[in-house]
Short mmCIF file of C-alpha atoms in Angstrom, two decimals:
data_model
loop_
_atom_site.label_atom_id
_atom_site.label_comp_id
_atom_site.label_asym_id
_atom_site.label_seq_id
_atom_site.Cartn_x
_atom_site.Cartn_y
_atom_site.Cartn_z
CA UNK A 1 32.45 2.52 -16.14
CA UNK A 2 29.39 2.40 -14.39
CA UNK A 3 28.95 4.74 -11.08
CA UNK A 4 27.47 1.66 -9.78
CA UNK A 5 30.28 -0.39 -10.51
CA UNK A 6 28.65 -4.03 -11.06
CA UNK A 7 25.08 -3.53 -8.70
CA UNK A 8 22.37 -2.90 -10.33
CA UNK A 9 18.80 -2.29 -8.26
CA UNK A 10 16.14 -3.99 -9.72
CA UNK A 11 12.68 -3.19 -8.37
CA UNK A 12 9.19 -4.79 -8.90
CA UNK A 13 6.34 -3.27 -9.48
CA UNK A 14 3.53 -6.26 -8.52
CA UNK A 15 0.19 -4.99 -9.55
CA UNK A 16 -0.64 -1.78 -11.02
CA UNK A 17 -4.45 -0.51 -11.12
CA UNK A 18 -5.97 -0.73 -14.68
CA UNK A 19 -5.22 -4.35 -15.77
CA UNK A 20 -7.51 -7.76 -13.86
CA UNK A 21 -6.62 -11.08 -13.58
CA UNK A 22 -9.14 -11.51 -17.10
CA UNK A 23 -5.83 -10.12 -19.10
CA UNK A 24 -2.98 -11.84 -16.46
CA UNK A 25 -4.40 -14.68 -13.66
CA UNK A 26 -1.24 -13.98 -11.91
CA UNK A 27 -2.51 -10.27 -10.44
CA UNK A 28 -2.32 -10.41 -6.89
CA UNK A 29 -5.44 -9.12 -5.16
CA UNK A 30 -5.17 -10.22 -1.52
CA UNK A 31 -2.39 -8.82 1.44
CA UNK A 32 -1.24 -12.87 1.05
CA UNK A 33 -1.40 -12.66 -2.61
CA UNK A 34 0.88 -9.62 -2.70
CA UNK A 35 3.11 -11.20 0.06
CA UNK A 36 3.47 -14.40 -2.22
CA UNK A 37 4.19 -12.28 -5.24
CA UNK A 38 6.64 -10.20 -3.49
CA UNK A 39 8.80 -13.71 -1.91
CA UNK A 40 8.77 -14.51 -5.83
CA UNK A 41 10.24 -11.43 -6.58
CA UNK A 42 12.79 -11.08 -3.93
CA UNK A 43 14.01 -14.24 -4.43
CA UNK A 44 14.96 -13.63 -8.08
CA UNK A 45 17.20 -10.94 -7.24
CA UNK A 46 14.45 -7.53 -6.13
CA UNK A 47 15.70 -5.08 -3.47
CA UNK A 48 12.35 -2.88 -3.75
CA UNK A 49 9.38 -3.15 -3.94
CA UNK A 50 6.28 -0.90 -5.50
CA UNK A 51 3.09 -1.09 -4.30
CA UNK A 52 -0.56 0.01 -5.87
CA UNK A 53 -3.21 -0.91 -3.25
CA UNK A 54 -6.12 -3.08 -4.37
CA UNK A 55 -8.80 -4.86 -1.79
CA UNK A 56 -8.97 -8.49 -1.37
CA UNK A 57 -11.78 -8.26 -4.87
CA UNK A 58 -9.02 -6.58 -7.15
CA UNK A 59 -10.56 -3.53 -7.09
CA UNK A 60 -7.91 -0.35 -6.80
CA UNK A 61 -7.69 1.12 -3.36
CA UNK A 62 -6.11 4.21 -1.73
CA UNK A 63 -7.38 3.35 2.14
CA UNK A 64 -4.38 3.43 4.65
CA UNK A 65 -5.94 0.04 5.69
CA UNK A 66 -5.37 -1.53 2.61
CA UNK A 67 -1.82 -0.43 2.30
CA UNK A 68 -1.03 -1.44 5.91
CA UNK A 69 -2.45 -5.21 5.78
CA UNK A 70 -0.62 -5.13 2.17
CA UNK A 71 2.51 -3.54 3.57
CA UNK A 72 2.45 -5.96 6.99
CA UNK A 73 1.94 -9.23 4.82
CA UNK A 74 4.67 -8.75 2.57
CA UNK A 75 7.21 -7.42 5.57
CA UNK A 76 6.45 -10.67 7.51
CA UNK A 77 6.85 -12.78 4.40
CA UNK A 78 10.38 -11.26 3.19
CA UNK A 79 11.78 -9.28 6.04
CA UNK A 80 14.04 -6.33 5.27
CA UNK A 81 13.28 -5.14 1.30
CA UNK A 82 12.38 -1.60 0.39
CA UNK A 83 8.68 -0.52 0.39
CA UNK A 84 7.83 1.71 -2.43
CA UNK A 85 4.63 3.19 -2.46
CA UNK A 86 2.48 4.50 -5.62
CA UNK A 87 0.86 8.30 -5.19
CA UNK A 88 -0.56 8.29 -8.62
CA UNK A 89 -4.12 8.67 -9.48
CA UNK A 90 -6.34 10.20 -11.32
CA UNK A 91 -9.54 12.09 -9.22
CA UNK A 92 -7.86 11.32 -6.18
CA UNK A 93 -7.25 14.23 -3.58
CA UNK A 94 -3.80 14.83 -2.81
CA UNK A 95 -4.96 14.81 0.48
CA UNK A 96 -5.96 11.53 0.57
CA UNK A 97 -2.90 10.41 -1.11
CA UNK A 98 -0.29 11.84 1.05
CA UNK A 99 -2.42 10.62 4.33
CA UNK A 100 -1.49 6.32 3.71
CA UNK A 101 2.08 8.45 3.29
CA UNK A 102 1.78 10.21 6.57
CA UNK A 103 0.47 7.05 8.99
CA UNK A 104 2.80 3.87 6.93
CA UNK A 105 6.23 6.19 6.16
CA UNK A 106 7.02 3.74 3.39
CA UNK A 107 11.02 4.19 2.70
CA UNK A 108 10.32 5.46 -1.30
CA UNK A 109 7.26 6.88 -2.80
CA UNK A 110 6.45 7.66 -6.60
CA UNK A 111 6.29 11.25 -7.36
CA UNK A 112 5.05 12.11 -10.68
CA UNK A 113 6.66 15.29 -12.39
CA UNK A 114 4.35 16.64 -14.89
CA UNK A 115 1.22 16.38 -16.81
CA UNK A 116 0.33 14.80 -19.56
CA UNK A 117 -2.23 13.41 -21.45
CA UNK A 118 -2.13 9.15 -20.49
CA UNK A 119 -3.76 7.07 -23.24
CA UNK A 120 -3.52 3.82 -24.89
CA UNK A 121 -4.52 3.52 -28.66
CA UNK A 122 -5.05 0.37 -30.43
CA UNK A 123 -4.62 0.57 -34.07
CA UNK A 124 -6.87 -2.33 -34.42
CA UNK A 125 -10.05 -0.83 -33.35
CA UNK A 126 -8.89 2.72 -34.84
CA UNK A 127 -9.78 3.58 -31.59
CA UNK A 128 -8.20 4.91 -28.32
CA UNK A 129 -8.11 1.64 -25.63
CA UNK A 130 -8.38 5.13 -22.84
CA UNK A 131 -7.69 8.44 -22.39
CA UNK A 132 -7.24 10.59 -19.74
CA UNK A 133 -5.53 13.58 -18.31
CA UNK A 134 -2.89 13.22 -15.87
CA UNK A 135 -2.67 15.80 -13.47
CA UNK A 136 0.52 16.58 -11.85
CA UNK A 137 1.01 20.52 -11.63
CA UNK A 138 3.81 22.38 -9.97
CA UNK A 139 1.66 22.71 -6.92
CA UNK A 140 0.61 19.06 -6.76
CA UNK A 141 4.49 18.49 -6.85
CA UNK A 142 5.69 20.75 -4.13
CA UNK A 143 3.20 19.65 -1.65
CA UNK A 144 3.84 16.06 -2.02
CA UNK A 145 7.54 16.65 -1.58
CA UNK A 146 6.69 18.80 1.16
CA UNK A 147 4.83 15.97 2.88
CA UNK A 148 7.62 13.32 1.89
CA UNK A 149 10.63 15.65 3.18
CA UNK A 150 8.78 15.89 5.88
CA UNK A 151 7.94 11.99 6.65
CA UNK A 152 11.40 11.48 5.79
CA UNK A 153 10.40 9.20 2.16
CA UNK A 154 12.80 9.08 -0.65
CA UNK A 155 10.91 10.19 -3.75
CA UNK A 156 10.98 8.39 -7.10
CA UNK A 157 10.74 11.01 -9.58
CA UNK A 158 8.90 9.18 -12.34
CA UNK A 159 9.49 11.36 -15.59
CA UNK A 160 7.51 10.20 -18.72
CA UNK A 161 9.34 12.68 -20.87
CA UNK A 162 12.42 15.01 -20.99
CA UNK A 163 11.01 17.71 -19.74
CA UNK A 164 9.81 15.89 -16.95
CA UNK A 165 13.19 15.25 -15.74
CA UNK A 166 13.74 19.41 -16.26
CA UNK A 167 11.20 20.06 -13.79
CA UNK A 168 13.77 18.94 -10.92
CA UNK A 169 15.80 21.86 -11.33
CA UNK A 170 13.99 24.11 -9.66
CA UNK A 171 12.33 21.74 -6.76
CA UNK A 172 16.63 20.91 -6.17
CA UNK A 173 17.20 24.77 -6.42
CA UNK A 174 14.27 25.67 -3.64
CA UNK A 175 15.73 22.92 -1.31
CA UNK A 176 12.91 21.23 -1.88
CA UNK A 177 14.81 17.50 -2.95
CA UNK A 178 18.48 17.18 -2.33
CA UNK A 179 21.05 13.90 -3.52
CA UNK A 180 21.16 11.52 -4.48
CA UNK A 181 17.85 11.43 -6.81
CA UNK A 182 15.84 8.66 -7.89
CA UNK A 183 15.02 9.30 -11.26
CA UNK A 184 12.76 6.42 -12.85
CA UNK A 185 12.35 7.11 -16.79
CA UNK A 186 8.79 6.27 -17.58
CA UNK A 187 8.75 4.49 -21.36
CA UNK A 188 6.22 3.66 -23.84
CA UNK A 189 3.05 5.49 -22.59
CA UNK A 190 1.58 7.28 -25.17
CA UNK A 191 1.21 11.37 -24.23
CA UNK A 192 5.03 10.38 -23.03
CA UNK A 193 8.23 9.59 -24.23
CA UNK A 194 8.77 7.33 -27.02
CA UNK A 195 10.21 3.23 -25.77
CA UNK A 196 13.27 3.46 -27.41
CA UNK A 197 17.07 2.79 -26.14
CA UNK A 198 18.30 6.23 -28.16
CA UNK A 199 15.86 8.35 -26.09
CA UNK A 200 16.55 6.30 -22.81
CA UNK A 201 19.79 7.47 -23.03
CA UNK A 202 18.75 10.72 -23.48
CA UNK A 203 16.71 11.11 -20.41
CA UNK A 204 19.28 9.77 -19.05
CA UNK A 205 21.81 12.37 -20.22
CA UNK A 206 19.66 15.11 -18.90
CA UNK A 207 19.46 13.76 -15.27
CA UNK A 208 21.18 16.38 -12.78
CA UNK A 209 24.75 16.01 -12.94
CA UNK A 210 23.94 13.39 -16.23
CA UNK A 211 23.83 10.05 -16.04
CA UNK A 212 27.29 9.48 -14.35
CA UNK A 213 26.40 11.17 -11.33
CA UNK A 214 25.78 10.04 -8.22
CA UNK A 215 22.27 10.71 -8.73
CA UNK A 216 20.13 7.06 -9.56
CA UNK A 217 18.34 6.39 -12.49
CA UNK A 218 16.77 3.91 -13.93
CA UNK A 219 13.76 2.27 -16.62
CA UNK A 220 10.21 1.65 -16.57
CA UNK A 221 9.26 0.25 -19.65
CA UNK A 222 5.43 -0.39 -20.53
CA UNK A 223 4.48 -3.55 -22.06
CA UNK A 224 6.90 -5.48 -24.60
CA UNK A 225 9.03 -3.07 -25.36
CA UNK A 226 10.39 -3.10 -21.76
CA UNK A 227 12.91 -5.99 -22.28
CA UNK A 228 15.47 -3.89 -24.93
CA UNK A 229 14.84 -0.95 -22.25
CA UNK A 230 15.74 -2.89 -19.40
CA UNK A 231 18.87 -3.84 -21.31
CA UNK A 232 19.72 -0.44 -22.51
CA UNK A 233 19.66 0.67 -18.99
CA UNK A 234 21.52 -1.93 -17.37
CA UNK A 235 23.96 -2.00 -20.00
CA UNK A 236 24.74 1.62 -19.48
CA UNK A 237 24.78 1.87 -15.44
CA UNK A 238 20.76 2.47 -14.94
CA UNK A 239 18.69 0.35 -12.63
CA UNK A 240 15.62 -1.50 -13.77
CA UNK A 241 12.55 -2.91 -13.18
CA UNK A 242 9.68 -5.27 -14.38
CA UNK A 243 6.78 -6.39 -12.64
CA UNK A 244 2.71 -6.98 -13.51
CA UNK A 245 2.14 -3.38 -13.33
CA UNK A 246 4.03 -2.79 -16.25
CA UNK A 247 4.10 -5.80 -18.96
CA UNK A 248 2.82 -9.27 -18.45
CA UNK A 249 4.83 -10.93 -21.18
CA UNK A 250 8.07 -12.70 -21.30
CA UNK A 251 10.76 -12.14 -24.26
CA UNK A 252 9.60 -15.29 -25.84
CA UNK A 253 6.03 -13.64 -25.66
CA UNK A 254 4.27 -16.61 -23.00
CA UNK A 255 2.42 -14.97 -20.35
CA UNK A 256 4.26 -14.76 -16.92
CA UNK A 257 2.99 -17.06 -14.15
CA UNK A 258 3.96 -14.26 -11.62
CA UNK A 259 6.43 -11.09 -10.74
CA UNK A 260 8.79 -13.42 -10.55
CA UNK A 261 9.20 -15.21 -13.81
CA UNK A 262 9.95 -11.27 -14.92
CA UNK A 263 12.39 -10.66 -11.99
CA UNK A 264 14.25 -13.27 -13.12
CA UNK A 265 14.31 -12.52 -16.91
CA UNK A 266 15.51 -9.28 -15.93
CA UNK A 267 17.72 -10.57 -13.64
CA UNK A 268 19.33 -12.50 -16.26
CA UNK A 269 19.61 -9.36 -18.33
CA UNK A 270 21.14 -7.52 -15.80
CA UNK A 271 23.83 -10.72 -15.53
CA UNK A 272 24.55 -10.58 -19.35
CA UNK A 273 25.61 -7.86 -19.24
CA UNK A 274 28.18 -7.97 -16.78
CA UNK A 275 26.18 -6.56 -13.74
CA UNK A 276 24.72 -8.46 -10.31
CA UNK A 277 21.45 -7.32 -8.47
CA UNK A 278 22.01 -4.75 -5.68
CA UNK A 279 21.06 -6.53 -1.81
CA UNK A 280 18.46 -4.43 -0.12
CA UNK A 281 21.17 -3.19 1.61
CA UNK A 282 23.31 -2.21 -1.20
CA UNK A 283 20.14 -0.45 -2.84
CA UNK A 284 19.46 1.20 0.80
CA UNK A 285 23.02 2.75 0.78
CA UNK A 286 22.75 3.56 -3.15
CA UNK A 287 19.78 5.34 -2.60
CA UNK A 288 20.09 7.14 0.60
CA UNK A 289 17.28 5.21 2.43
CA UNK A 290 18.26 4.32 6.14
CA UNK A 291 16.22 0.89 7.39
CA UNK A 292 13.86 1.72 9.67
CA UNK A 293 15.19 -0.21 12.57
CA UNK A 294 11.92 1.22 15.23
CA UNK A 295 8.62 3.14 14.66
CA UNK A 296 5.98 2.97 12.15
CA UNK A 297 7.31 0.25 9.98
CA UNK A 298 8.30 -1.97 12.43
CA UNK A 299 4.66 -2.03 13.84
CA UNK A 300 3.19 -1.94 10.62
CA UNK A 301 5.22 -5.79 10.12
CA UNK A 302 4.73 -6.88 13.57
CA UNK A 303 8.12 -6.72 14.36
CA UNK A 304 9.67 -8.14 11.09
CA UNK A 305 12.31 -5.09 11.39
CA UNK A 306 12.97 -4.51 14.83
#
């Protein structure tokens, strides 16, 4: 029996930073675009949401401005849904990175726990698609959850491979974190784990306390392969999500029209299997995230949460 009982917490991830609308039209670029995007996805059954910045021409952003008018659109479009913010990058300071942290307070932000090369290879053109190094040391680590203890943000510790999800020991250990986690396993990127539902479970397995706990885990699949992940996790008590950040294809393989044609399929997934989607506020309570009821965020919406 699932710790979760029959709620699962799906999440959508709306736009991620290497893709265009040349390989998916449905990319949101603007603050409206993303608000749109976001009433699609919340209507198909997401309590959170995840957020990489882009300016109204699609190109990726890490400006506190850009965050904000992204941030305010999609509060005044949907009202109450949790605001996940990306701090992933590669040649970006930390500094820089924790400051759209320090000035919005989203409820969640993505924190990365190790290193790793990050590449795509296509077997076609015998030839890697990219490559780079992914820089997430120790240090990088503790001074983000520094900053995010500090801000009062939930992280999402985004593990790409086992070891990864070993690395929380010690940041629980130094006080650094405390329960219940967020533990998102991080699928098919190659330098990572491999997409399969054998070594989901396993990641899952090695999640403090194991996957019973009251800690929450859950899948992020890359392309395809996410649909057998997503039901390999909700199947055995994870939480889930899909988006345009992560895969832009349906199971039949059409292109989605938007996040929410992949909401829904995983909504339906999550259904079959005997599960419901989590209400913000069942994901809020789940995860240990309070609603900000005054301050930053309530501002940053113009009032959409007061």
């Amino acid at each position: 029996m699932s710790r979760f009982e029959d709620a699962c917490i799906i999440t959508c991830a709306i736009s991620g930073v290497v893709a265009n609308r040349a390989q998916c039209p449905a990319i949101p670029y603007t603050p409206e675009e993303y608000a749109a995007e976001a009433r699609r996805a919340v209507d198909e059954g997401a309590a959170m949401i995840h957020i990489h910045a882009r300016r109204p021409d699609g190109t990726p952003s890490f400006e506190i401005e850009d965050f904000r008018a992204i941030t305010r659109a999609i509060l005044e479009e949907v009202g109450d849904v949790i605001i996940n913010y990306s701090t992933g990058a590669v040649g970006v300071p930390v500094e820089k990175r924790i400051a759209y942290l320090r000035e919005l307070r989203p409820d969640v932000a993505a924190l990365n726990m190790g290193s790793m090369n990050y590449a795509k290879y296509s077997p076609r053109r015998k030839d890697f698609v990219f490559k780079m190094v992914f820089e997430n040391s120790f240090d990088t680590i503790i001074e983000f959850c520094r900053a995010m203890r500090e801000l009062g943000i939930r992280p999402e510790h985004e593990c790409f491979d086992v070891g990864h999800v070993a690395s929380l020991a010690p940041l629980i250990d130094m006080g650094l974190v405390e329960e219940p986690l967020q533990v998102q396993c991080v699928m098919g990127v190659l330098g990572g784990i491999p997409a399969t539902p054998r070594h989901l479970r396993y990641m899952a397995d090695e999640v403090p306390g194991g996957a019973e706990s009251r800690n929450n885990w859950g899948v992020i699949g890359i392309s395809r392969d996410q649909w057998r992940l997503i039901a390999a996790a909700a199947a055995s008590g994870g939480n889930v999500r899909a988006g345009l950040e992560d895969n832009f294809y349906l199971p039949n393989g059409e292109m989605a029209r938007s996040n929410g044609d992949l909401i829904a399929q995983a909504r339906k997934i999550v259904e079959a299997v005997g599960r419901r989607p989590a209400t913000v506020a069942e994901a809020r309570e789940l995860l240990g995230v309070p609603r900000r009821e005054v301050g930053v965020f309530a501002e940053v919406a113009g009032g959409a949460r007061a």
